[in-house]
CSV table of C-alpha atoms in Angstrom, one decimal:
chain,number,residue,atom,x,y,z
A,1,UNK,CA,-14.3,-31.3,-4.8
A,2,UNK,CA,-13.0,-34.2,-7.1
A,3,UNK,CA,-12.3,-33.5,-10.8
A,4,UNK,CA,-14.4,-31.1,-12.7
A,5,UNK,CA,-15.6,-29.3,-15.6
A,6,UNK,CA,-16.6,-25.8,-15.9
A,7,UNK,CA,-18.6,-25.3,-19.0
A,8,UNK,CA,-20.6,-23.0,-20.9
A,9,UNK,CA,-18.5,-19.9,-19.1
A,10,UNK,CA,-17.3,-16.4,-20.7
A,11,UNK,CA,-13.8,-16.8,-20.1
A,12,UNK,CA,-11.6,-13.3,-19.0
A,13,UNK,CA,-8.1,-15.2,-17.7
A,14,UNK,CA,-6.3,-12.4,-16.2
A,15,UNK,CA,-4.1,-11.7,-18.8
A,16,UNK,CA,-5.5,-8.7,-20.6
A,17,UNK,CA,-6.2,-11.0,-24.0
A,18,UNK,CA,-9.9,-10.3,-25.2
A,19,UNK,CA,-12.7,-13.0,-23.4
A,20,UNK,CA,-13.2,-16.5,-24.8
A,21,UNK,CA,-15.3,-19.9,-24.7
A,22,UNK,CA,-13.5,-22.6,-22.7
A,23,UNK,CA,-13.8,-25.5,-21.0
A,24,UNK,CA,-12.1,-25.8,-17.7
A,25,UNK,CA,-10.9,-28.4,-15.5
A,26,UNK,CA,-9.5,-28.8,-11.9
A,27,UNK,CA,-7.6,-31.3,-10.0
A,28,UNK,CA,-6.4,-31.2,-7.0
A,29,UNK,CA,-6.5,-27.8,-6.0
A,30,UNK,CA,-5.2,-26.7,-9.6
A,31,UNK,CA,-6.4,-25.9,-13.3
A,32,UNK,CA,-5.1,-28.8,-15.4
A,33,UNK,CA,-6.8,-28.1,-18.6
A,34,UNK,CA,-8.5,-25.5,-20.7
A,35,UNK,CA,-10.3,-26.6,-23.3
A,36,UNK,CA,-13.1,-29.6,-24.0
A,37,UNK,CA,-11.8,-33.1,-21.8
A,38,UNK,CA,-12.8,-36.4,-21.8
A,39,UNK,CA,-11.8,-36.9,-18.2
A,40,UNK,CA,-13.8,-38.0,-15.8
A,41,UNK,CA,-15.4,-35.3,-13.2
A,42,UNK,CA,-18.5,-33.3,-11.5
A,43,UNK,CA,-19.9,-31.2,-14.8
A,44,UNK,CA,-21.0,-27.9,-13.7
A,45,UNK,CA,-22.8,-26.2,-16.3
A,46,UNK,CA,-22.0,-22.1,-15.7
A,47,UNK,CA,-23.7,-21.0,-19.2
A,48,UNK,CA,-24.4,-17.7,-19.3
A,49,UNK,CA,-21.7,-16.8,-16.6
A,50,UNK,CA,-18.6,-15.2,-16.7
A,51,UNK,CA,-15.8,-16.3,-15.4
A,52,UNK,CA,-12.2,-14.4,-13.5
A,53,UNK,CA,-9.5,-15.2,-11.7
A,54,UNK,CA,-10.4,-14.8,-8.1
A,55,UNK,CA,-10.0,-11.4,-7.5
A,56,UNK,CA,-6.9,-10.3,-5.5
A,57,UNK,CA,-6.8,-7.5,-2.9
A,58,UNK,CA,-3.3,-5.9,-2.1
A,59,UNK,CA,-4.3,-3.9,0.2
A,60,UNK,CA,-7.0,-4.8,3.2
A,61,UNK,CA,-7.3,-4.7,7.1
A,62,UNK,CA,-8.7,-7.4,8.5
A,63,UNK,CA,-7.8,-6.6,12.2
A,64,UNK,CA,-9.4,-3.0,11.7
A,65,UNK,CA,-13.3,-4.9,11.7
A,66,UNK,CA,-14.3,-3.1,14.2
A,67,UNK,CA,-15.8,1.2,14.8
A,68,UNK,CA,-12.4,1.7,14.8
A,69,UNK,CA,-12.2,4.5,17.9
A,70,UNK,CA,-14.1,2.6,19.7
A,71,UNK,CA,-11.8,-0.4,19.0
A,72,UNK,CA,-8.6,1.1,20.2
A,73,UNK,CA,-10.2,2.7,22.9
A,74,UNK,CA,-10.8,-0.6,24.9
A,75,UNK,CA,-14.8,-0.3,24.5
A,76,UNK,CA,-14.9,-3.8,22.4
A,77,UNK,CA,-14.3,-6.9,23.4
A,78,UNK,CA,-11.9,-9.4,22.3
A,79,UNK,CA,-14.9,-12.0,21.1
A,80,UNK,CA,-16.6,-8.8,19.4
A,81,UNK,CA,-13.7,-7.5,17.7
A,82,UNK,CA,-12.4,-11.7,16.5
A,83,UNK,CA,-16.4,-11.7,15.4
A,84,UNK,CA,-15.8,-8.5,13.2
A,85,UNK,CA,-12.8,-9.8,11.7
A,86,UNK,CA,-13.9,-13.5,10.8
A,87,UNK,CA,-17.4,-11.6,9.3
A,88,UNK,CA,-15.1,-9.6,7.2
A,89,UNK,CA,-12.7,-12.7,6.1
A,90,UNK,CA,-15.9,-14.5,4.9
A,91,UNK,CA,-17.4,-11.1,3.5
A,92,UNK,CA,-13.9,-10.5,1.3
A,93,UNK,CA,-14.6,-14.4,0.0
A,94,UNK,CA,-18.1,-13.7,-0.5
A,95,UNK,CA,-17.0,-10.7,-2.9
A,96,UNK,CA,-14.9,-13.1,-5.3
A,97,UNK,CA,-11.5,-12.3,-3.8
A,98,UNK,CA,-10.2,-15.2,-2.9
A,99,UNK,CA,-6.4,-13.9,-2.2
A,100,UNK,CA,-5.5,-10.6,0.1
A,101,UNK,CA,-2.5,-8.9,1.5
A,102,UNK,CA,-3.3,-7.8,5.0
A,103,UNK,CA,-0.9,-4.5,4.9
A,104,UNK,CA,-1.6,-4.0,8.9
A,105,UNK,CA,-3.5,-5.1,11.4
A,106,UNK,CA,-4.2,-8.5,12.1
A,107,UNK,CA,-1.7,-11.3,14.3
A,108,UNK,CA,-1.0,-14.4,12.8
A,109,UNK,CA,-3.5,-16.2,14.7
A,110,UNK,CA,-6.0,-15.2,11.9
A,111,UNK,CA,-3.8,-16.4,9.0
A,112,UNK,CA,-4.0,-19.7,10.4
A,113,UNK,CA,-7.3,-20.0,11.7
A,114,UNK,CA,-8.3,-18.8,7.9
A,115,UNK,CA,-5.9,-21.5,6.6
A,116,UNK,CA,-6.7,-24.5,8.7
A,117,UNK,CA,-10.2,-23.7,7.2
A,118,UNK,CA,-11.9,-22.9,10.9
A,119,UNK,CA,-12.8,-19.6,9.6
A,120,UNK,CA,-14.0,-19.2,5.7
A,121,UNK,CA,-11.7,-16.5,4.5
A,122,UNK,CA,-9.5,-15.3,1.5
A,123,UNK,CA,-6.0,-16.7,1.4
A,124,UNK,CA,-3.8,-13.5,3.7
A,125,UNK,CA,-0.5,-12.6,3.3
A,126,UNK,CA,0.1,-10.4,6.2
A,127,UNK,CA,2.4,-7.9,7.0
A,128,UNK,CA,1.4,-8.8,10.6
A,129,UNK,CA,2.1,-4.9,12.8
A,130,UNK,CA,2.6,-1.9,10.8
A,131,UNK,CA,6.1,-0.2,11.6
A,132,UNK,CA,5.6,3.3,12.4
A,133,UNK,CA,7.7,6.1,14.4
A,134,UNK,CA,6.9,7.5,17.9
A,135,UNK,CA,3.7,9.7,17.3
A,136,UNK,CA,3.5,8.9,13.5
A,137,UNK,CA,0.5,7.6,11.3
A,138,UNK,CA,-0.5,4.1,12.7
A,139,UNK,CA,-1.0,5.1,16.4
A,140,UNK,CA,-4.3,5.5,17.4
A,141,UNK,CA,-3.5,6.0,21.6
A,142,UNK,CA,-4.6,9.5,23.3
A,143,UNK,CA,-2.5,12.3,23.5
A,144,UNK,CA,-2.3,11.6,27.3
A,145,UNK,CA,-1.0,7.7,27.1
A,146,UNK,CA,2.6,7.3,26.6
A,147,UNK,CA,3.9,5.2,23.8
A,148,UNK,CA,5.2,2.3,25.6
A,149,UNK,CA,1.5,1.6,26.7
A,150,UNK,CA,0.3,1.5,23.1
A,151,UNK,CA,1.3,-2.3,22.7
A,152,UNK,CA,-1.2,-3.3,25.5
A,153,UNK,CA,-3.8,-2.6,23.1
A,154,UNK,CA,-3.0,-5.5,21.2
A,155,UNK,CA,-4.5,-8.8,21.2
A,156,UNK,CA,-2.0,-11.3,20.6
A,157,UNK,CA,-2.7,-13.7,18.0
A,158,UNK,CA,-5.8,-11.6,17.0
A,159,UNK,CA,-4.8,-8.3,16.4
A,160,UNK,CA,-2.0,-5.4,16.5
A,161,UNK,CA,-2.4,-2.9,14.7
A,162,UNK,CA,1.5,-1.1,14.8
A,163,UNK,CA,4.5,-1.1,16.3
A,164,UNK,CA,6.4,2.3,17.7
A,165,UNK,CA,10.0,3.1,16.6
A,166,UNK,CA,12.3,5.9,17.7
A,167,UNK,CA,15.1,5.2,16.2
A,168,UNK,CA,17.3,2.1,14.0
A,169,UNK,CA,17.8,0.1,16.4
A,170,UNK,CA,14.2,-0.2,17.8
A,171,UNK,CA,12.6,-0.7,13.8
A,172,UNK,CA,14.9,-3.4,13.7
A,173,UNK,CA,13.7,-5.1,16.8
A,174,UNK,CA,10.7,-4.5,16.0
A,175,UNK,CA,10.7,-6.1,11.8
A,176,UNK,CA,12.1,-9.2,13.7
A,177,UNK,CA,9.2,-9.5,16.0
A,178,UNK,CA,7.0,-9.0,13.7
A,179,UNK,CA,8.5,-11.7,11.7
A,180,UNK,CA,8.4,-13.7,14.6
A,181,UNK,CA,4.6,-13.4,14.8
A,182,UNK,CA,4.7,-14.5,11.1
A,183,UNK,CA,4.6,-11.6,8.9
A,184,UNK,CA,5.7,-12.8,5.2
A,185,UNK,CA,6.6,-9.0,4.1
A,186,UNK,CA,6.7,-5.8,5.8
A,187,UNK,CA,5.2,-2.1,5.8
A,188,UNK,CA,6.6,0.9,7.2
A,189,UNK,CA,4.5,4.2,7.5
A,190,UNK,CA,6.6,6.7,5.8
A,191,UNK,CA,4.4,9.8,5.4
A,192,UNK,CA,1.3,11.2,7.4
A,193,UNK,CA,-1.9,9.9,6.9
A,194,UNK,CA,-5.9,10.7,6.0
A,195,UNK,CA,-7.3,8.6,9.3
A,196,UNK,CA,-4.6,10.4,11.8
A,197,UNK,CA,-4.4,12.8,14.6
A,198,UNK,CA,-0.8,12.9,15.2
A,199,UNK,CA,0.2,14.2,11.7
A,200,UNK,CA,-0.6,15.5,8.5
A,201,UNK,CA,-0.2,14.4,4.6
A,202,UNK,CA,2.9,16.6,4.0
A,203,UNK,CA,4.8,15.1,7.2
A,204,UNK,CA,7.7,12.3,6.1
A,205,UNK,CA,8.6,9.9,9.0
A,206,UNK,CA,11.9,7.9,9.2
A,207,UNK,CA,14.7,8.1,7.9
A,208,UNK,CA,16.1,6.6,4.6
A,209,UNK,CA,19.0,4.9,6.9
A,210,UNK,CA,16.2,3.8,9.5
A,211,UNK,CA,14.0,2.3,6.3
A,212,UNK,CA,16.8,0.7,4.9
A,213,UNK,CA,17.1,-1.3,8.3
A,214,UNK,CA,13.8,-2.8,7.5
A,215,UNK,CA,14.7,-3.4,4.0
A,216,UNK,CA,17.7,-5.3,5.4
A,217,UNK,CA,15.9,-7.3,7.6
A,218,UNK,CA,13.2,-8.4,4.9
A,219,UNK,CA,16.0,-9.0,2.0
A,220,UNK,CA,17.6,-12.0,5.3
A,221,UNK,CA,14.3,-13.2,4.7
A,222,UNK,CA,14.1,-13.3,0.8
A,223,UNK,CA,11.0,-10.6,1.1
A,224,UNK,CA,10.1,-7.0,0.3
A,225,UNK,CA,9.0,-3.6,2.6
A,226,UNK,CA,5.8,-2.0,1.0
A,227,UNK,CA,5.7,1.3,2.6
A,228,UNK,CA,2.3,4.2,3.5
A,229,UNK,CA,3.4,7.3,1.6
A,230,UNK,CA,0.9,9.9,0.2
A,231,UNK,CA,3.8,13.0,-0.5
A,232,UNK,CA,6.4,12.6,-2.7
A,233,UNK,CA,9.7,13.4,-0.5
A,234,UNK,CA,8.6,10.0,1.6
A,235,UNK,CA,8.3,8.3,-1.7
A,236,UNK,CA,11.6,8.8,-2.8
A,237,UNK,CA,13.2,8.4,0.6
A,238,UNK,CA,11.6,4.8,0.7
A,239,UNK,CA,12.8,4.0,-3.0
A,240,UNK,CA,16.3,5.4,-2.0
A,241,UNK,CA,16.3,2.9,0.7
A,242,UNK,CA,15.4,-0.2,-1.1
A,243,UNK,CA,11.2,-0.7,-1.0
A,244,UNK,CA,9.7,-2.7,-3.4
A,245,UNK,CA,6.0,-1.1,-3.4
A,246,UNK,CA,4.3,2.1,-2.5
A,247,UNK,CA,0.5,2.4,-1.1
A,248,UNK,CA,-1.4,4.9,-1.8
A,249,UNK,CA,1.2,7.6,-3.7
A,250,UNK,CA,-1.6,10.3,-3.5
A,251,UNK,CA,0.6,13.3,-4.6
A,252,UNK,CA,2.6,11.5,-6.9
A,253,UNK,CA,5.0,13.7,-9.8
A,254,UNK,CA,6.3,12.7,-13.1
A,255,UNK,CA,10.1,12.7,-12.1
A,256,UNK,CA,9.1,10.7,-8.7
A,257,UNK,CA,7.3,8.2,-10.8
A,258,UNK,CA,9.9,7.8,-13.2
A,259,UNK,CA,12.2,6.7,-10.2
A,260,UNK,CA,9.5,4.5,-9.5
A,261,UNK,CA,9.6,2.7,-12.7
A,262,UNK,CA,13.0,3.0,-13.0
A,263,UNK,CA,13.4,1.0,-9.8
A,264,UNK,CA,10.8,-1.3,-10.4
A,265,UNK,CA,9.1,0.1,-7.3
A,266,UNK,CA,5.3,-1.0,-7.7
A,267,UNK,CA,2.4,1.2,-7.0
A,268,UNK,CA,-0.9,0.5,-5.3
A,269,UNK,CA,-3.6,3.3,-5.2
A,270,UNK,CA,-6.5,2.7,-2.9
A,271,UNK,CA,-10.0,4.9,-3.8
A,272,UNK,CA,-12.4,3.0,-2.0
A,273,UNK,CA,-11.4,4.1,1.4
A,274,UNK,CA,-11.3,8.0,-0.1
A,275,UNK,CA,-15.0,7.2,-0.9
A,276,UNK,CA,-15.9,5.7,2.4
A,277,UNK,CA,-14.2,8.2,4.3
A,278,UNK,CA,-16.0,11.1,2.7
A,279,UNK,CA,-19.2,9.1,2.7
A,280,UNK,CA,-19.6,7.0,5.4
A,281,UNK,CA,-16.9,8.7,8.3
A,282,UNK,CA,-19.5,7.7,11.0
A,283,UNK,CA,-19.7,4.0,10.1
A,284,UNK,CA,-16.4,3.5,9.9
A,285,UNK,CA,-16.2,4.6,13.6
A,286,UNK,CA,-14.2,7.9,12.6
A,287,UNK,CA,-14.5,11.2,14.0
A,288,UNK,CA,-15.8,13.6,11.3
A,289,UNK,CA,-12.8,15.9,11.1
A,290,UNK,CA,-11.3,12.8,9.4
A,291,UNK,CA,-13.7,13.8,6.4
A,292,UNK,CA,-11.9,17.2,6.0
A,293,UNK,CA,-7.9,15.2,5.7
A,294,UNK,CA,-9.6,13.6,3.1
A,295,UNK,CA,-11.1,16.3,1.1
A,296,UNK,CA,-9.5,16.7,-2.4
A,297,UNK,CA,-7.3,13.2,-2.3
A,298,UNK,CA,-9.4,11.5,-4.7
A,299,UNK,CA,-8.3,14.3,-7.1
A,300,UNK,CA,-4.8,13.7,-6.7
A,301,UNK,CA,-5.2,10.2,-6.2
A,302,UNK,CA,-7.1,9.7,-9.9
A,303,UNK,CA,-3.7,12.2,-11.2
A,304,UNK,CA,-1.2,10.2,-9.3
A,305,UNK,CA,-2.9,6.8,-11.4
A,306,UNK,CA,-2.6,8.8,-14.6
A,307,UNK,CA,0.9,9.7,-14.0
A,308,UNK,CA,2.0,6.6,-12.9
A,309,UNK,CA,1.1,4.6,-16.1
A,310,UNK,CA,2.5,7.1,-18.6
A,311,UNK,CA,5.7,6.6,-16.2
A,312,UNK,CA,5.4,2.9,-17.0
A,313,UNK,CA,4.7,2.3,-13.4
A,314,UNK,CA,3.5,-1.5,-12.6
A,315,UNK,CA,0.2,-0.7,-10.6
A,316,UNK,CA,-1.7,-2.8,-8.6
A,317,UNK,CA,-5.2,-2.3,-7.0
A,318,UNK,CA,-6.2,-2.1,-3.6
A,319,UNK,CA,-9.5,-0.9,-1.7
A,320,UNK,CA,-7.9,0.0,1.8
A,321,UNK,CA,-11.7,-0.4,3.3
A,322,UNK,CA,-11.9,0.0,7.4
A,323,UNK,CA,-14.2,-0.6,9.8
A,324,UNK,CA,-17.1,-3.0,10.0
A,325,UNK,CA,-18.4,-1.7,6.4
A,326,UNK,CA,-15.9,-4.2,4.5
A,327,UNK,CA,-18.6,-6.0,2.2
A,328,UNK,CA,-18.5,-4.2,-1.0
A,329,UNK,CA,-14.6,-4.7,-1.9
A,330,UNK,CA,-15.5,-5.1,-5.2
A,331,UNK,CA,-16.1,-1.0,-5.5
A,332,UNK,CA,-12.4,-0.6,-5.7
A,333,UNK,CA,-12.1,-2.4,-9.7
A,334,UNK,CA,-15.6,-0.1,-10.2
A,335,UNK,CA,-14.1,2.6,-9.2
A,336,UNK,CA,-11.1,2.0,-11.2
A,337,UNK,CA,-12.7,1.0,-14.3
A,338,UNK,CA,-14.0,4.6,-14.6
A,339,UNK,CA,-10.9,5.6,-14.2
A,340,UNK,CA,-9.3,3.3,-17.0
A,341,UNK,CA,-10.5,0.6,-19.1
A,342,UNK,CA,-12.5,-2.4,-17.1
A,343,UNK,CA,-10.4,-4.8,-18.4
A,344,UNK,CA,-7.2,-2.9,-17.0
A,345,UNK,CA,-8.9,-2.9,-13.2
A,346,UNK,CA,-9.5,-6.5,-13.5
A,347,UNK,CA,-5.5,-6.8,-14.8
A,348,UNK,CA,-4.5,-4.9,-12.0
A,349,UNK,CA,-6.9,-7.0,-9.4
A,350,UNK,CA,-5.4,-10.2,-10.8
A,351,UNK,CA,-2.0,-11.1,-13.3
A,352,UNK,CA,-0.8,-7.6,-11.7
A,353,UNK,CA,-1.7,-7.8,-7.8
A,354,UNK,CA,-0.1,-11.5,-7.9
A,355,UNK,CA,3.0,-10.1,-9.0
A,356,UNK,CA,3.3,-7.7,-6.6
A,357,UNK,CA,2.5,-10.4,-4.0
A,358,UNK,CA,5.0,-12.5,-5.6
A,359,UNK,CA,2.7,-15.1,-6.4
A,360,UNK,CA,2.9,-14.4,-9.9
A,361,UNK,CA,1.7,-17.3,-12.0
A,362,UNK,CA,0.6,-19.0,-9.0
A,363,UNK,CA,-3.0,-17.0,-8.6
A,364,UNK,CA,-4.5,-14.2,-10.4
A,365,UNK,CA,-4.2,-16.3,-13.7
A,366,UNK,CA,-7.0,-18.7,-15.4
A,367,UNK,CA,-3.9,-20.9,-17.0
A,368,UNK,CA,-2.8,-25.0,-16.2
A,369,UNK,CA,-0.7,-25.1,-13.3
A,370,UNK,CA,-2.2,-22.2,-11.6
A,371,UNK,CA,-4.3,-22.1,-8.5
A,372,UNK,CA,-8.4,-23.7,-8.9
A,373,UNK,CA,-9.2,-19.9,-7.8
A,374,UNK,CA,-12.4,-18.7,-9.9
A,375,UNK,CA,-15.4,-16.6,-9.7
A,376,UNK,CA,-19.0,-16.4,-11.7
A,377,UNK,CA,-20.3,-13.4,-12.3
A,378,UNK,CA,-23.8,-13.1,-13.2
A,379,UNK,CA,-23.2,-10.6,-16.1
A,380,UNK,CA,-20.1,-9.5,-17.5
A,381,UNK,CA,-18.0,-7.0,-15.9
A,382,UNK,CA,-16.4,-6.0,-18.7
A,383,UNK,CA,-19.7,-4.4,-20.4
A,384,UNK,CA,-21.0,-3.7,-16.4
A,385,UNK,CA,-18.3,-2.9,-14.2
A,386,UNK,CA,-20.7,-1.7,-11.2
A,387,UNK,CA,-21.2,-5.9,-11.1
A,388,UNK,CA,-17.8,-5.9,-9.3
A,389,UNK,CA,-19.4,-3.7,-6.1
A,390,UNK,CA,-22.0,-6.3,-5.2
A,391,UNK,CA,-21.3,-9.2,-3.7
A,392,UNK,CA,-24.0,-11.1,-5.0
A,393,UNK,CA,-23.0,-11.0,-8.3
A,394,UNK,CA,-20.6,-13.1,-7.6
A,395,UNK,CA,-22.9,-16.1,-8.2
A,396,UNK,CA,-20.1,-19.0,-7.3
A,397,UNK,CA,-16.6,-18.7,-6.0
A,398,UNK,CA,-13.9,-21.7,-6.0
A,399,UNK,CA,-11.0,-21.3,-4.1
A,400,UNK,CA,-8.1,-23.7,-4.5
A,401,UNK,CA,-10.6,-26.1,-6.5
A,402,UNK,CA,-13.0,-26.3,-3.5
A,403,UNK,CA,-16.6,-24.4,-4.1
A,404,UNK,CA,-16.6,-21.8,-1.3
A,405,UNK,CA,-20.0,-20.1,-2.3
A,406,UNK,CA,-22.7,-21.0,-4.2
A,407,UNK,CA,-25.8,-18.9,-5.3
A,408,UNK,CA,-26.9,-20.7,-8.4
């Protein structure tokens, strides 16, 4: 797309300031003006509309498309599961998010392929493996297959879901491969899990020495370790070691959320997959005693979030959706507008999810300089926020100035 005008929209920018009436244009990729122009340019008349930031997601899985037992259970293919993963790249762009951080999952074959425009797709930031210990939350083998077999179900370039650690030495190895495969930050699972059979919410796994390690290896690389952590004795031995962000943070305290805040240590909660576990534990591909882990984390979840702003936390937004039921990303701001103010979801889903991706300024933003990322919404999300949890109210996305869907 050449130079253009968006006219006529609602403007929210991402900043939290109330909505307004602008013009925009975009060169090149990027937002050069707001405000009437004279420049020359395609005029697209969005009256009526209202217009975000593309949205932001810090916190998908891409490479977990797929029923998930089935999928580590060798019952998939390798074309189904890369057909899974591409329908939910194009079905996270379809849903106006046109930035994600993949927290585990996918290889980095899939970053490019999304990149080099094969595949339409959000632009992914990808933690590439998940770093886990021996028997902790992120392995999926049976209790029968040993641990150095679990890598054979990966897919290279299309999908790996985790990496096993016993010790130091072994996470270190192991944050270097992954950085080989081109991971551009890392996560470590420091605490049990809800979609586990290995362990339970209470359990902590690693060490603050063996996180540190990671932390160390990410800091050569001028990066951050986000880390799984539901209780609060992983949480603080993750801050003790040096992480920059916290998924999740289900059973979060006032004196642990002060250490966050006092650390800068950011916060992501993710209630969307609490709502599709409880509701839909089938369609994910998940056995139903999942259903019963996640019985009563909602509750804590929606205290944690409470806690964690009066602490001063910064907190992002992330849905955490699995499975082949990906489509309705947009649930995670509805659900979180209940939970706060609407404008405060789409904050944390934009200005506050760049930051935390260090792309602060960059995308998230409606201001000159910034990425040509935008998204009309038929209706305003503010008044409606159950607009942000279907897709097809997302009437027209542009993603890096180009227009990437279009249902006017």
């Amino acid at each position: 797309m050449g130079p253009a005008h968006v006219v006529g929209a609602t403007v929210i920018d991402g900043s939290g300031r109330d909505p307004g009436n602008l013009d925009i244009t975009i060169e090149n990729g990027r937002i050069t003006q707001l405000g009437a122009s004279s420049a020359h340019g395609e005029r697209l008349d969005a009256g009526g509309l209202t217009m975000t930031p593309g949205l932001i997601d810090a916190h998908v899985h891409l490479g977990v498309s797929s029923p998930i037992q089935p999928h580590f259970s060798f019952q998939i293919s390798a074309a189904e599961i890369a057909a899974d993963i591409f329908a939910t790249a194009g079905a996270t762009l379809d849903a106006g998010f046109t930035t994600v951080r993949d927290t585990g999952g996918i290889d980095g074959g899939v970053v490019t392929a999304i990149a080099k425009g094969k595949v339409r797709g959000p632009r992914v930031l990808s933690c590439g493996p998940v770093q886990c210990q021996i028997g902790g939350h992120g392995y999926y083998g049976a209790e029968w297959e040993p641990t150095e077999l679990w890598s054979s179900h990966h897919i290279p370039g299309l999908c790996a879901l985790s990496m096993m650690a016993g010790n130091a030495d072994e996470l270190r190895h192991n944050v270097r491969e992954a950085f080989r495969r081109g991971a551009s930050f890392l996560k470590l699972c420091v605490t049990g899990g809800v979609v586990g059979a290995h362990d339970r919410l209470t359990d902590t796994q690693f060490t603050v020495e063996e996180i540190a390690v990671a932390v160390q290896e990410a800091a050569a690389r001028n990066t951050y370790v986000t880390v799984h952590a539901h209780n609060n004795e992983g949480i603080r031995n993750a801050i003790e070691a040096g992480v920059r962000c916290v998924e999740h943070g289900t059973s979060l305290d006032e004196s642990t959320a002060a250490l966050m805040a006092a650390r800068e240590v950011a916060l992501v909660p993710t209630f969307a997959v609490v709502e599709q576990v409880l509701h839909d534990t089938a369609g994910a591909g998940l056995a139903e005693s999942t259903r019963d882990r996640a019985k009563g984390v909602r509750e804590q979840m929606t205290k944690a979030l409470a806690v964690a702003k009066h602490a001063g936390v910064r907190i992002g937004l992330g849905s955490d959706l699995i499975g082949p039921a990906q489509d309705r990303r947009g649930r995670e701001l509805s659900l979180r507008a209940a939970l706060e103010t609407p404008m405060e979801a789409l904050v944390a889903a934009t200005r506050t999810n760049a930051e935390i991706l260090g792309l602060s300024g960059q995308v998230g933003v409606i201001t000159p300089g910034a990425q040509a990322d935008l998204v009309l919404w038929n209706g305003n999300p503010l008044e409606d926020p159950e607009l942000f949890s279907d897709p097809t109210n997302a009437v027209l996305v542009i993603q890096a100035g180009e227009i990437v869907k279009d249902l006017r």
